[in-house]
Amino acid sequence: MTAVVSLENVTFAYGEQPAVRDVSLTVDQGDFLGLIGPNGSGKTTLLHLMLGLHSPDSGSIELFGEPASAFSEGERIGYVSQQATSRGGTMPVTVREVVTMGRFAHAGHSRLTEADHDIVTDALETVGITALADRQVTQLSGGQRQRAFIARALASEADLLALDEPTVGVDAESRDEFYQLLDSLNDSGITIILIEHDIGVVTDRANRIACLNTELYHHGDTESFVESDALTEAYGTTGHVVEHHH
Amino acid sequence: MHDTRRRLELGGIALTGLLAVTMLGFLTLDWLQEYPYASALYEQFRIAGRLLDYYLGTNVFSHPYLWRSMATGVLIGVVGPLVGTYLVHREMALIGETLAHTAFAGVAIGLLFSSTTDWSGSLLLVALVVGILGALGVQWLTERTDTYGDVPIAIMLTGSFAVGTLIISYGRGLTGLNIQNFLFGNLSVITPSGARLMGILSVVVVAVVAVTYKQLLFITFDEQAARVARLNVTWYNTLLIVMTAVVVVGAMQVLGVILVAAMLVIPVAAATQLAHSFRETLYLSILFGQVSIIGGFALSISQSLPAGGSIVVVGIAAYLLAVLVSDRSAAAVSVH
């Protein structure tokens, strides 16, 4: 089985400031990887490296067995960022239009087919926002909006879902429902990489943990992470750890 | 209610399409009027124009030069908002203004060139080339400053205008052409070749947007996710900014350098007040574009006012109306 993502001795710096140093890790198909670390520890940079948005200064990155920079099957990756869109504030776009974007990489320059629209309808159904399909994205709550972005990833039939602190600004109840949704997607075989500041959520849901502070402090299954000192080492004595608060 | 609204919009778009095709037809006949069949058809067009004037009691439609202006206007009213919808929602509203000033430098270069050499090509063509180079320049600057901030835009805007004024000042006395026509636009100086250029550019822009609608929408809405989906973001950004240069050069003839950004921004702003979806924003902005153009022409011709200013004032009136209407409907929603 090929790994979904594999990094070997990856180093990346913004100018002189190293963001990620000598990181090696693999994400296998069906994994739920929780990526944690203090603020400014390079989590988002590492995720962007994995997705091929940055090229490493040294080391190699493979996505689905191909070099990440040359990987072209964009529809296999779903991406949900923290403030899922910066234009969401003003641009009149409906939920259905957002989810339909998931089909764009498939369709290229040709017209969307009836089958494309059916897949969009199914994706809306799966995340439970069918009733909101004709609403503007700007009118949704934070939790509903993130569901719309998950639906976009489902519509693109992604095998890999990458989420960068998706529940910032989402109320506790919707957050739980959101993570239940991620769980069921993971059960159906979708590989998930999740950046999350709430370590409790990560240890509850993820089967693999990568704990990062520029360098990798832990990479392995969740049990060995809980037993290790990686957390205190990575966060240091001054670091602020968000504990489980359910 | 929802269906009626949709039908009205589609009807409006169909009418606009018909109007645009008629105007393209006129421009084609105007171009080919020397040839046997075309000349007969062209004569029919002139007769139809005279009849129109007779029944409406106007003195507009019997003049080919006004037809050319109207054709140019109607086409600007389609492609301006079409490209503008993407620009406004990328927070690049002033890029049109910048590229207009770049095109102005192009006009100045063309003037100097044609007065000092035997060259007698179209000034607009020079403006188009310089405008596109300017567009690529802005794109290059913004990629290196890592944001569509307004600093590179301001530098490009003032810089190219500065170069334009220097060239004009240097070449003063060599050229008889009135630079004011390019600054403020002028209906009566739209040349047959200028109108024809607008016709060709419009067909190209509409075709390109029709083919790349999805990609441009994705990038406008969520550039990062579009990158992850392996859309060639840099290429589409370049395409959009080059199309903007093309539209601006066409629109400059009617609106002038100073007002050209209006057709990229005002109809879109009005449409955004009312639209529910992105597709509806596109449709409504084109309809608002047509209202501004036709209303502006009516005001301009009937009151002998400059066309550019009239179009912009009518457009802003429509925008304010849209704000009022959307305020009322927002209030109605919040009551529920």
Coordinates of C-alpha atoms in Angstrom, one line a residue:
Chain A
M1 CA 0.0 0.0 0.0
T2 CA 1.4 3.4 -0.9
A3 CA 1.3 6.1 1.7
V4 CA -1.1 9.0 1.2
V5 CA 1.5 11.5 2.3
S6 CA 5.2 10.8 3.0
L7 CA 7.8 13.3 4.1
E8 CA 11.5 12.6 4.4
N9 CA 13.8 15.0 6.2
V10 CA 11.8 18.0 5.2
T11 CA 13.2 21.4 6.1
F12 CA 11.5 24.7 5.2
A13 CA 12.3 28.3 6.2
Y14 CA 10.7 31.7 5.6
G15 CA 13.9 33.7 4.8
E16 CA 16.3 32.9 7.7
Q17 CA 13.5 31.8 10.1
P18 CA 13.2 28.0 10.0
A19 CA 9.5 26.9 10.2
V20 CA 9.9 23.2 9.8
R21 CA 13.2 21.3 10.5
D22 CA 14.1 17.8 9.4
V23 CA 10.6 16.3 9.6
S24 CA 10.0 12.8 8.4
L25 CA 6.5 11.2 8.7
T26 CA 4.0 9.1 6.7
V27 CA 0.3 9.2 6.6
D28 CA -1.3 5.9 5.5
Q29 CA -4.6 5.4 3.8
G30 CA -7.4 5.5 6.4
D31 CA -5.3 7.3 9.0
F32 CA -6.7 10.1 11.2
L33 CA -3.6 12.2 11.9
G34 CA -3.8 14.9 14.5
L35 CA -1.2 17.6 14.0
I36 CA -0.6 19.5 17.2
G37 CA 1.9 22.0 18.5
P38 CA 2.1 25.4 20.1
N39 CA 1.3 28.6 18.2
G40 CA 3.9 29.4 15.6
S41 CA 5.2 25.8 15.7
G42 CA 4.9 25.4 11.9
K43 CA 1.8 23.2 11.8
T44 CA 0.1 25.1 9.0
T45 CA 3.4 25.4 7.1
L46 CA 3.8 21.6 7.4
L47 CA 0.3 21.0 6.2
H48 CA 0.9 23.4 3.2
L49 CA 4.1 21.5 2.5
M50 CA 2.2 18.2 2.5
L51 CA -0.4 19.6 0.1
G52 CA 2.3 20.9 -2.2
L53 CA 1.5 24.6 -1.6
H54 CA 5.1 25.2 -0.6
S55 CA 8.2 23.4 -1.9
P56 CA 10.7 22.3 0.8
D57 CA 14.2 23.8 1.0
S58 CA 15.5 20.2 1.4
G59 CA 14.0 16.8 1.8
S60 CA 11.3 15.1 -0.2
I61 CA 7.5 15.1 -0.1
E62 CA 5.3 12.6 -1.8
L63 CA 1.5 12.8 -2.2
F64 CA -0.2 9.5 -3.3
G65 CA 3.3 8.2 -4.3
E66 CA 4.1 11.2 -6.5
P67 CA 6.3 14.2 -5.7
A68 CA 3.9 16.7 -4.2
S69 CA 5.0 19.6 -6.5
A70 CA 4.2 17.5 -9.6
F71 CA 1.0 16.0 -8.2
S72 CA -1.9 17.0 -10.5
E73 CA -5.0 15.1 -9.2
G74 CA -6.2 18.1 -7.2
E75 CA -9.7 16.6 -6.8
R76 CA -8.3 13.9 -4.5
I77 CA -7.6 16.5 -1.8
G78 CA -10.2 18.4 0.2
Y79 CA -9.0 21.4 2.1
V80 CA -10.7 23.3 4.8
S81 CA -8.9 26.3 6.3
Q82 CA -9.4 28.1 9.5
Q83 CA -11.4 31.1 8.2
A84 CA -12.6 29.0 5.4
T85 CA -12.7 32.0 3.1
S86 CA -11.7 35.5 3.4
R87 CA -14.3 36.7 0.8
G88 CA -17.1 35.0 2.7
G89 CA -18.0 38.3 4.2
T90 CA -19.3 40.1 1.1
M91 CA -19.5 37.8 -1.8
P92 CA -23.0 36.5 -2.7
V93 CA -22.4 32.8 -3.1
T94 CA -24.9 30.1 -2.2
V95 CA -24.1 26.9 -0.3
R96 CA -24.8 24.9 -3.4
E97 CA -22.5 27.0 -5.5
V98 CA -19.7 26.4 -2.9
V99 CA -20.2 22.7 -2.8
T100 CA -20.4 22.6 -6.7
M101 CA -16.8 24.0 -6.7
G102 CA -15.8 20.5 -5.6
R103 CA -16.7 19.3 -9.1
F104 CA -14.7 22.0 -10.9
A105 CA -11.4 20.1 -10.9
H106 CA -13.2 17.1 -12.4
A107 CA -15.0 19.1 -15.1
G108 CA -12.1 21.3 -16.2
H109 CA -13.4 23.6 -18.9
S110 CA -16.4 21.5 -20.0
R111 CA -19.9 21.9 -18.6
L112 CA -21.0 20.2 -15.5
T113 CA -23.2 17.2 -16.1
E114 CA -26.4 15.9 -14.5
A115 CA -24.2 13.4 -12.6
D116 CA -22.0 16.2 -11.2
H117 CA -25.1 17.9 -9.8
D118 CA -26.3 14.6 -8.3
I119 CA -23.0 14.2 -6.5
V120 CA -23.3 17.7 -5.1
T121 CA -26.8 17.0 -3.9
D122 CA -25.6 13.8 -2.2
A123 CA -22.7 15.7 -0.6
L124 CA -25.1 18.3 0.9
E125 CA -27.2 15.4 2.2
T126 CA -24.2 13.6 3.8
V127 CA -23.2 16.6 5.9
G128 CA -26.8 17.5 6.7
I129 CA -27.2 20.9 5.1
T130 CA -29.6 20.1 2.2
A131 CA -32.1 22.6 3.7
L132 CA -29.5 25.4 3.5
A133 CA -28.5 24.7 -0.1
D134 CA -29.9 28.0 -1.4
R135 CA -28.8 30.2 1.4
Q136 CA -25.8 32.5 1.1
V137 CA -22.7 31.2 2.8
T138 CA -22.4 34.5 4.6
Q139 CA -25.7 33.8 6.4
L140 CA -24.6 30.5 7.9
S141 CA -23.2 29.9 11.4
G142 CA -19.6 28.9 11.7
G143 CA -20.4 25.2 12.1
Q144 CA -22.8 25.2 9.2
R145 CA -20.2 26.9 7.0
Q146 CA -17.5 24.4 7.8
R147 CA -19.9 21.6 6.9
A148 CA -20.4 23.3 3.6
F149 CA -16.6 23.2 3.0
I150 CA -16.6 19.5 4.0
A151 CA -19.4 18.9 1.5
R152 CA -17.2 20.6 -1.1
A153 CA -14.4 18.1 -0.4
L154 CA -16.9 15.2 -0.5
A155 CA -18.3 16.5 -3.9
S156 CA -14.8 16.4 -5.2
E157 CA -14.6 12.7 -4.0
A158 CA -11.4 13.5 -2.1
D159 CA -9.5 10.6 -0.5
L160 CA -7.6 13.0 1.7
L161 CA -9.2 15.7 3.8
A162 CA -6.9 18.3 5.3
L163 CA -8.3 20.6 7.9
D164 CA -6.6 23.6 9.5
E165 CA -8.2 24.4 12.9
P166 CA -11.7 24.0 11.3
T167 CA -13.7 24.7 14.5
V168 CA -12.2 28.1 15.5
G169 CA -15.2 30.3 16.4
V170 CA -17.7 27.4 16.3
D171 CA -19.9 26.8 19.4
A172 CA -19.2 23.6 21.5
E173 CA -22.3 21.7 20.5
S174 CA -21.8 22.2 16.7
R175 CA -18.1 21.3 17.3
D176 CA -19.0 17.9 18.7
E177 CA -21.3 17.3 15.8
F178 CA -18.7 18.4 13.4
Y179 CA -16.1 16.0 14.9
Q180 CA -18.7 13.2 14.8
L181 CA -19.1 13.9 11.1
L182 CA -15.3 13.7 10.6
D183 CA -15.3 10.4 12.5
S184 CA -17.9 8.8 10.2
L185 CA -16.1 10.1 7.1
N186 CA -12.9 8.5 8.5
D187 CA -14.7 5.3 9.1
S188 CA -15.8 5.3 5.4
G189 CA -12.2 5.3 4.4
I190 CA -11.2 9.0 3.9
T191 CA -7.8 9.9 5.3
I192 CA -7.9 12.9 7.5
I193 CA -5.1 15.3 8.6
L194 CA -6.4 17.7 11.3
I195 CA -4.7 20.6 12.9
E196 CA -6.4 21.4 16.2
H197 CA -5.4 23.4 19.2
D198 CA -7.6 21.4 21.5
I199 CA -5.5 18.4 22.3
G200 CA -8.3 16.6 24.0
V201 CA -10.2 16.5 20.7
V202 CA -7.2 15.1 18.9
T203 CA -6.4 12.4 21.4
D204 CA -10.1 11.4 21.4
R205 CA -10.5 11.2 17.6
A206 CA -7.1 10.6 15.9
N207 CA -5.3 7.3 15.6
R208 CA -2.0 8.9 14.9
I209 CA -0.5 12.0 16.4
A210 CA 2.3 14.3 15.1
C211 CA 3.5 16.7 17.7
L212 CA 5.5 19.6 16.2
N213 CA 7.5 22.5 17.4
T214 CA 9.6 23.3 14.3
E215 CA 11.0 19.8 14.8
L216 CA 8.9 16.7 15.3
Y217 CA 8.6 15.7 18.9
H218 CA 6.3 12.7 18.4
H219 CA 5.0 10.8 15.5
G220 CA 3.1 7.6 16.1
D221 CA -0.1 6.2 17.5
T222 CA -2.2 8.0 20.0
E223 CA -1.6 5.7 22.9
S224 CA 2.2 6.0 22.8
F225 CA 1.8 9.8 22.5
V226 CA -0.4 10.0 25.7
E227 CA 2.2 8.0 27.6
S228 CA 5.2 10.0 26.3
D229 CA 6.6 13.4 27.4
A230 CA 6.4 14.7 23.9
L231 CA 3.7 17.2 24.8
T232 CA 5.6 19.0 27.6
E233 CA 8.8 18.8 25.5
A234 CA 7.2 20.4 22.5
Y235 CA 5.3 23.1 24.4
G236 CA 8.1 23.7 26.8
T237 CA 7.6 25.1 30.3
T238 CA 6.2 28.4 29.0
G239 CA 3.9 26.9 26.4
H240 CA 0.2 27.1 27.0
V241 CA -1.5 23.7 26.6
V242 CA -5.3 23.6 25.9
E243 CA -6.6 20.7 27.9
H244 CA -9.6 18.6 27.3
H245 CA -12.7 20.5 28.3
H246 CA -15.8 18.5 27.5
Chain B
M1 CA -42.0 35.1 -6.4
H2 CA -38.6 33.5 -6.7
D3 CA -39.4 32.0 -10.1
T4 CA -40.8 35.3 -11.4
R5 CA -37.6 37.0 -10.4
R6 CA -35.5 34.4 -12.1
R7 CA -37.6 34.6 -15.3
L8 CA -37.3 38.4 -15.3
E9 CA -33.6 38.2 -15.0
L10 CA -33.2 35.6 -17.7
G11 CA -35.5 37.7 -19.9
G12 CA -33.4 40.7 -19.3
I13 CA -30.2 38.8 -20.1
A14 CA -31.8 37.4 -23.3
L15 CA -32.8 41.0 -24.3
T16 CA -29.3 42.2 -23.6
G17 CA -27.8 39.4 -25.6
L18 CA -30.1 40.3 -28.5
L19 CA -29.2 43.9 -28.3
A20 CA -25.5 43.0 -28.2
V21 CA -25.8 40.7 -31.2
T22 CA -27.7 43.5 -33.1
M23 CA -24.9 45.9 -32.4
L24 CA -22.3 43.4 -33.4
G25 CA -24.3 42.9 -36.6
F26 CA -24.3 46.7 -37.2
L27 CA -20.5 46.9 -36.7
T28 CA -19.9 44.0 -39.1
L29 CA -22.1 45.7 -41.8
D30 CA -20.4 49.0 -41.1
W31 CA -17.1 47.3 -41.8
L32 CA -18.2 45.4 -44.9
Q33 CA -20.4 48.1 -46.4
E34 CA -18.2 48.3 -49.5
Y35 CA -19.1 44.7 -50.4
P36 CA -22.2 43.8 -52.6
Y37 CA -24.6 42.0 -50.1
A38 CA -23.4 43.9 -47.1
S39 CA -24.0 47.2 -48.7
A40 CA -27.7 46.3 -49.4
L41 CA -28.1 45.2 -45.8
Y42 CA -26.3 48.3 -44.5
E43 CA -28.8 50.4 -46.4
Q44 CA -31.7 48.6 -44.8
F45 CA -30.1 49.3 -41.4
R46 CA -29.9 53.0 -42.3
I47 CA -33.5 53.0 -43.4
A48 CA -34.6 51.3 -40.2
G49 CA -32.6 53.9 -38.2
R50 CA -34.4 56.8 -40.1
L51 CA -37.8 55.2 -39.4
L52 CA -36.9 54.8 -35.8
D53 CA -36.0 58.5 -35.6
Y54 CA -39.2 59.4 -37.4
Y55 CA -41.5 57.5 -35.1
L56 CA -39.6 58.4 -31.9
G57 CA -39.3 62.0 -33.0
T58 CA -35.5 61.8 -32.3
N59 CA -32.5 62.7 -34.3
V60 CA -30.2 59.8 -33.2
F61 CA -30.7 56.6 -35.0
S62 CA -30.1 58.0 -38.5
H63 CA -26.5 58.8 -37.8
P64 CA -24.0 56.0 -38.2
Y65 CA -21.5 57.6 -35.8
L66 CA -24.1 57.5 -33.0
W67 CA -24.8 53.8 -33.9
R68 CA -21.1 53.1 -33.5
S69 CA -21.1 54.9 -30.1
M70 CA -24.2 53.0 -29.0
A71 CA -22.7 49.7 -30.1
T72 CA -19.5 50.4 -28.3
G73 CA -21.6 51.4 -25.2
V74 CA -23.8 48.4 -25.2
L75 CA -20.8 46.1 -25.5
I76 CA -19.0 47.9 -22.7
G77 CA -22.2 47.4 -20.6
V78 CA -21.8 43.7 -21.1
V79 CA -18.1 43.0 -20.7
G80 CA -17.4 45.7 -18.1
P81 CA -19.6 44.2 -15.4
L82 CA -18.8 40.7 -16.5
V83 CA -15.1 41.1 -15.8
G84 CA -15.8 43.5 -13.0
T85 CA -17.8 41.0 -11.0
Y86 CA -14.6 38.9 -10.5
L87 CA -12.4 42.0 -9.8
V88 CA -14.7 43.5 -7.2
H89 CA -15.0 40.3 -5.2
R90 CA -11.2 39.9 -5.4
E91 CA -11.0 43.3 -3.9
M92 CA -9.3 44.6 -7.0
A93 CA -11.8 47.3 -7.8
L94 CA -9.3 49.9 -8.7
I95 CA -7.2 47.8 -11.0
G96 CA -9.3 49.1 -13.9
E97 CA -8.5 52.6 -13.1
T98 CA -4.8 51.7 -13.0
L99 CA -4.9 50.0 -16.3
A100 CA -6.7 52.9 -17.9
H101 CA -3.9 55.2 -16.9
T102 CA -1.4 52.7 -18.3
A103 CA -3.4 52.7 -21.5
F104 CA -3.3 56.5 -21.5
A105 CA 0.5 56.3 -21.5
G106 CA 0.0 54.0 -24.5
V107 CA -2.1 56.6 -26.3
A108 CA 0.6 59.2 -25.6
I109 CA 3.3 56.8 -26.9
G110 CA 1.2 56.2 -30.0
L111 CA 0.7 59.9 -30.6
L112 CA 4.3 60.6 -30.3
F113 CA 5.3 57.7 -32.6
S114 CA 2.7 58.6 -35.3
S115 CA 3.7 62.3 -35.3
T116 CA 7.4 61.7 -35.5
T117 CA 7.4 58.8 -38.0
D118 CA 5.3 57.7 -41.0
W119 CA 3.4 55.2 -38.9
S120 CA -0.3 55.7 -39.0
G121 CA -1.8 52.7 -37.1
S122 CA -4.5 52.8 -34.5
L123 CA -3.8 54.6 -31.3
L124 CA -6.1 52.2 -29.5
L125 CA -4.0 49.3 -30.6
V126 CA -0.9 50.9 -29.0
A127 CA -3.0 51.6 -25.9
L128 CA -4.1 47.9 -25.9
V129 CA -0.5 46.6 -26.1
V130 CA 0.7 49.0 -23.4
G131 CA -2.3 48.3 -21.3
I132 CA -1.7 44.5 -21.4
L133 CA 2.0 45.1 -20.6
G134 CA 0.9 47.2 -17.7
A135 CA -1.5 44.5 -16.6
L136 CA 1.4 42.0 -16.6
G137 CA 3.5 44.5 -14.7
V138 CA 0.9 44.9 -11.9
Q139 CA 0.6 41.1 -11.8
W140 CA 4.3 40.8 -11.5
L141 CA 4.5 43.4 -8.7
T142 CA 1.6 41.9 -6.7
E143 CA 3.1 38.4 -6.9
R144 CA 6.3 39.8 -5.4
T145 CA 4.7 41.8 -2.8
D146 CA 2.5 38.8 -2.0
T147 CA -0.9 40.6 -1.8
Y148 CA -3.4 42.5 -3.9
G149 CA -2.7 45.4 -1.7
D150 CA -3.2 48.8 -3.2
V151 CA 0.4 49.9 -3.0
P152 CA 1.5 48.3 -6.3
I153 CA -1.7 49.5 -7.9
A154 CA -1.1 53.1 -6.7
I155 CA 2.4 53.0 -8.0
M156 CA 1.4 51.7 -11.4
L157 CA -1.5 54.2 -11.7
T158 CA 0.5 57.3 -10.9
G159 CA 3.6 56.1 -12.6
S160 CA 2.0 55.4 -16.0
F161 CA 0.1 58.6 -15.9
A162 CA 3.3 60.5 -15.1
V163 CA 5.0 58.9 -18.1
G164 CA 2.0 59.7 -20.3
T165 CA 2.0 63.4 -19.3
L166 CA 5.8 63.6 -19.9
I167 CA 5.4 62.2 -23.4
I168 CA 2.5 64.5 -24.2
S169 CA 4.4 67.5 -23.0
Y170 CA 7.5 66.5 -24.9
G171 CA 5.5 66.0 -28.1
R172 CA 3.4 69.1 -27.7
G173 CA 3.0 70.9 -31.0
L174 CA 3.8 67.8 -33.0
T175 CA 0.3 66.4 -32.6
G176 CA -3.0 67.9 -33.5
L177 CA -5.1 65.3 -31.7
N178 CA -7.0 66.4 -28.6
I179 CA -5.8 64.4 -25.6
Q180 CA -9.0 65.5 -23.7
N181 CA -11.0 63.1 -25.8
F182 CA -9.0 60.3 -24.2
L183 CA -9.2 61.7 -20.7
F184 CA -12.9 62.3 -20.6
G185 CA -14.2 60.2 -23.5
N186 CA -16.2 61.6 -26.4
L187 CA -19.1 60.0 -28.3
S188 CA -18.4 61.8 -31.5
V189 CA -14.8 60.7 -31.9
I190 CA -15.4 56.9 -31.7
T191 CA -13.8 55.9 -35.0
P192 CA -15.1 53.0 -37.1
S193 CA -11.9 51.1 -36.3
G194 CA -12.3 51.8 -32.5
A195 CA -15.8 50.5 -32.5
R196 CA -14.7 47.4 -34.5
L197 CA -11.9 46.8 -32.0
M198 CA -14.5 46.9 -29.2
G199 CA -16.7 44.4 -31.1
I200 CA -13.8 41.9 -31.5
L201 CA -12.6 42.3 -27.9
S202 CA -16.1 41.8 -26.6
V203 CA -16.6 38.5 -28.4
V204 CA -13.2 37.3 -27.1
V205 CA -13.9 38.4 -23.5
V206 CA -17.4 36.8 -23.4
A207 CA -16.0 33.6 -24.9
V208 CA -13.1 33.4 -22.4
V209 CA -15.4 34.0 -19.4
A210 CA -17.8 31.4 -20.7
V211 CA -15.1 28.9 -20.8
T212 CA -13.3 29.8 -17.5
Y213 CA -16.3 30.8 -15.4
K214 CA -15.8 27.9 -13.0
Q215 CA -12.1 28.4 -12.5
L216 CA -12.4 32.2 -12.0
L217 CA -15.2 31.7 -9.5
F218 CA -13.3 29.2 -7.5
I219 CA -10.2 31.3 -7.4
T220 CA -12.2 34.5 -6.5
F221 CA -14.0 32.7 -3.7
D222 CA -11.2 30.6 -2.1
E223 CA -7.8 31.0 -3.7
Q224 CA -6.0 28.6 -1.4
A225 CA -8.5 25.8 -1.9
A226 CA -8.2 26.4 -5.6
R227 CA -4.5 26.0 -5.4
V228 CA -4.9 22.7 -3.5
A229 CA -7.4 21.6 -6.2
R230 CA -4.4 22.2 -8.6
L231 CA -6.0 25.0 -10.5
N232 CA -3.3 27.1 -12.2
V233 CA -4.0 30.1 -10.1
T234 CA -1.3 32.3 -11.5
W235 CA -2.4 31.6 -15.0
Y236 CA -6.1 32.5 -14.3
N237 CA -5.0 35.6 -12.4
T238 CA -3.0 36.7 -15.4
L239 CA -5.9 35.9 -17.7
L240 CA -8.3 38.0 -15.6
I241 CA -6.0 41.0 -15.4
V242 CA -5.2 40.9 -19.1
M243 CA -9.0 40.8 -19.9
T244 CA -9.4 43.8 -17.6
A245 CA -6.8 45.7 -19.7
V246 CA -8.7 44.7 -22.9
V247 CA -12.0 45.9 -21.5
V248 CA -10.6 49.1 -20.2
V249 CA -9.0 50.1 -23.5
G250 CA -12.4 49.4 -25.3
A251 CA -14.3 51.4 -22.7
M252 CA -11.9 54.3 -22.6
Q253 CA -13.3 55.6 -25.9
V254 CA -16.7 56.3 -24.4
L255 CA -15.9 56.9 -20.7
G256 CA -12.5 58.3 -20.8
V257 CA -9.5 57.3 -18.7
I258 CA -10.7 58.9 -15.6
L259 CA -14.2 57.3 -15.5
V260 CA -13.5 53.9 -17.0
A261 CA -13.3 52.0 -13.7
A262 CA -17.0 53.0 -13.1
M263 CA -18.3 50.3 -15.5
L264 CA -16.2 47.6 -13.8
V265 CA -17.4 48.5 -10.3
I266 CA -20.7 50.4 -10.0
P267 CA -23.0 47.8 -11.7
V268 CA -21.3 45.0 -9.7
A269 CA -21.8 46.9 -6.4
A270 CA -25.5 47.4 -7.3
A271 CA -25.9 43.7 -8.2
T272 CA -24.2 42.6 -5.0
Q273 CA -26.8 44.4 -3.0
L274 CA -29.6 42.4 -4.4
A275 CA -28.2 39.1 -5.6
H276 CA -28.5 35.8 -3.7
S277 CA -26.0 33.8 -5.7
F278 CA -22.9 34.4 -7.7
R279 CA -24.6 33.6 -11.0
E280 CA -27.3 36.0 -10.2
T281 CA -24.6 38.7 -9.3
L282 CA -23.2 38.2 -12.9
Y283 CA -26.7 38.5 -14.5
L284 CA -27.8 41.5 -12.4
S285 CA -24.5 43.4 -12.9
I286 CA -24.8 43.1 -16.7
L287 CA -28.4 44.3 -16.4
F288 CA -27.3 47.2 -14.2
G289 CA -24.5 47.9 -16.8
Q290 CA -27.1 48.1 -19.6
V291 CA -29.3 50.4 -17.6
S292 CA -26.4 52.7 -16.9
I293 CA -25.3 52.8 -20.5
I294 CA -28.7 53.3 -22.1
G295 CA -29.9 55.7 -19.4
G296 CA -26.6 57.6 -19.7
F297 CA -26.8 57.8 -23.5
A298 CA -30.3 59.1 -23.3
L299 CA -29.3 61.7 -20.7
S300 CA -26.2 62.6 -22.7
I301 CA -27.8 63.0 -26.1
S302 CA -31.0 64.7 -24.9
Q303 CA -29.3 67.2 -22.7
S304 CA -26.0 67.5 -24.7
L305 CA -23.9 66.4 -21.8
P306 CA -20.7 64.3 -21.9
A307 CA -21.5 60.6 -22.2
G308 CA -19.0 59.4 -19.6
G309 CA -20.3 61.5 -16.8
S310 CA -23.9 60.8 -17.7
I311 CA -23.3 57.0 -17.7
V312 CA -21.6 57.1 -14.3
V313 CA -24.3 59.3 -12.7
V314 CA -27.1 57.1 -13.9
G315 CA -25.1 54.0 -12.7
I316 CA -24.7 55.5 -9.3
A317 CA -28.4 56.4 -9.1
A318 CA -29.2 52.8 -9.9
Y319 CA -26.7 51.7 -7.2
L320 CA -28.3 53.9 -4.6
L321 CA -31.7 52.6 -5.5
A322 CA -30.4 49.0 -5.1
V323 CA -29.1 49.9 -1.6
L324 CA -32.5 51.3 -0.6
V325 CA -34.4 48.3 -1.9
S326 CA -32.0 45.8 -0.3
D327 CA -32.3 47.7 3.0
R328 CA -36.0 47.3 2.9
S329 CA -35.9 43.6 2.1
A330 CA -33.3 43.1 4.8
A331 CA -35.7 44.8 7.2
A332 CA -38.5 42.6 6.0
V333 CA -36.4 39.5 6.7
S334 CA -35.5 40.6 10.2
V335 CA -39.1 41.1 11.1
H336 CA -39.9 37.4 10.5

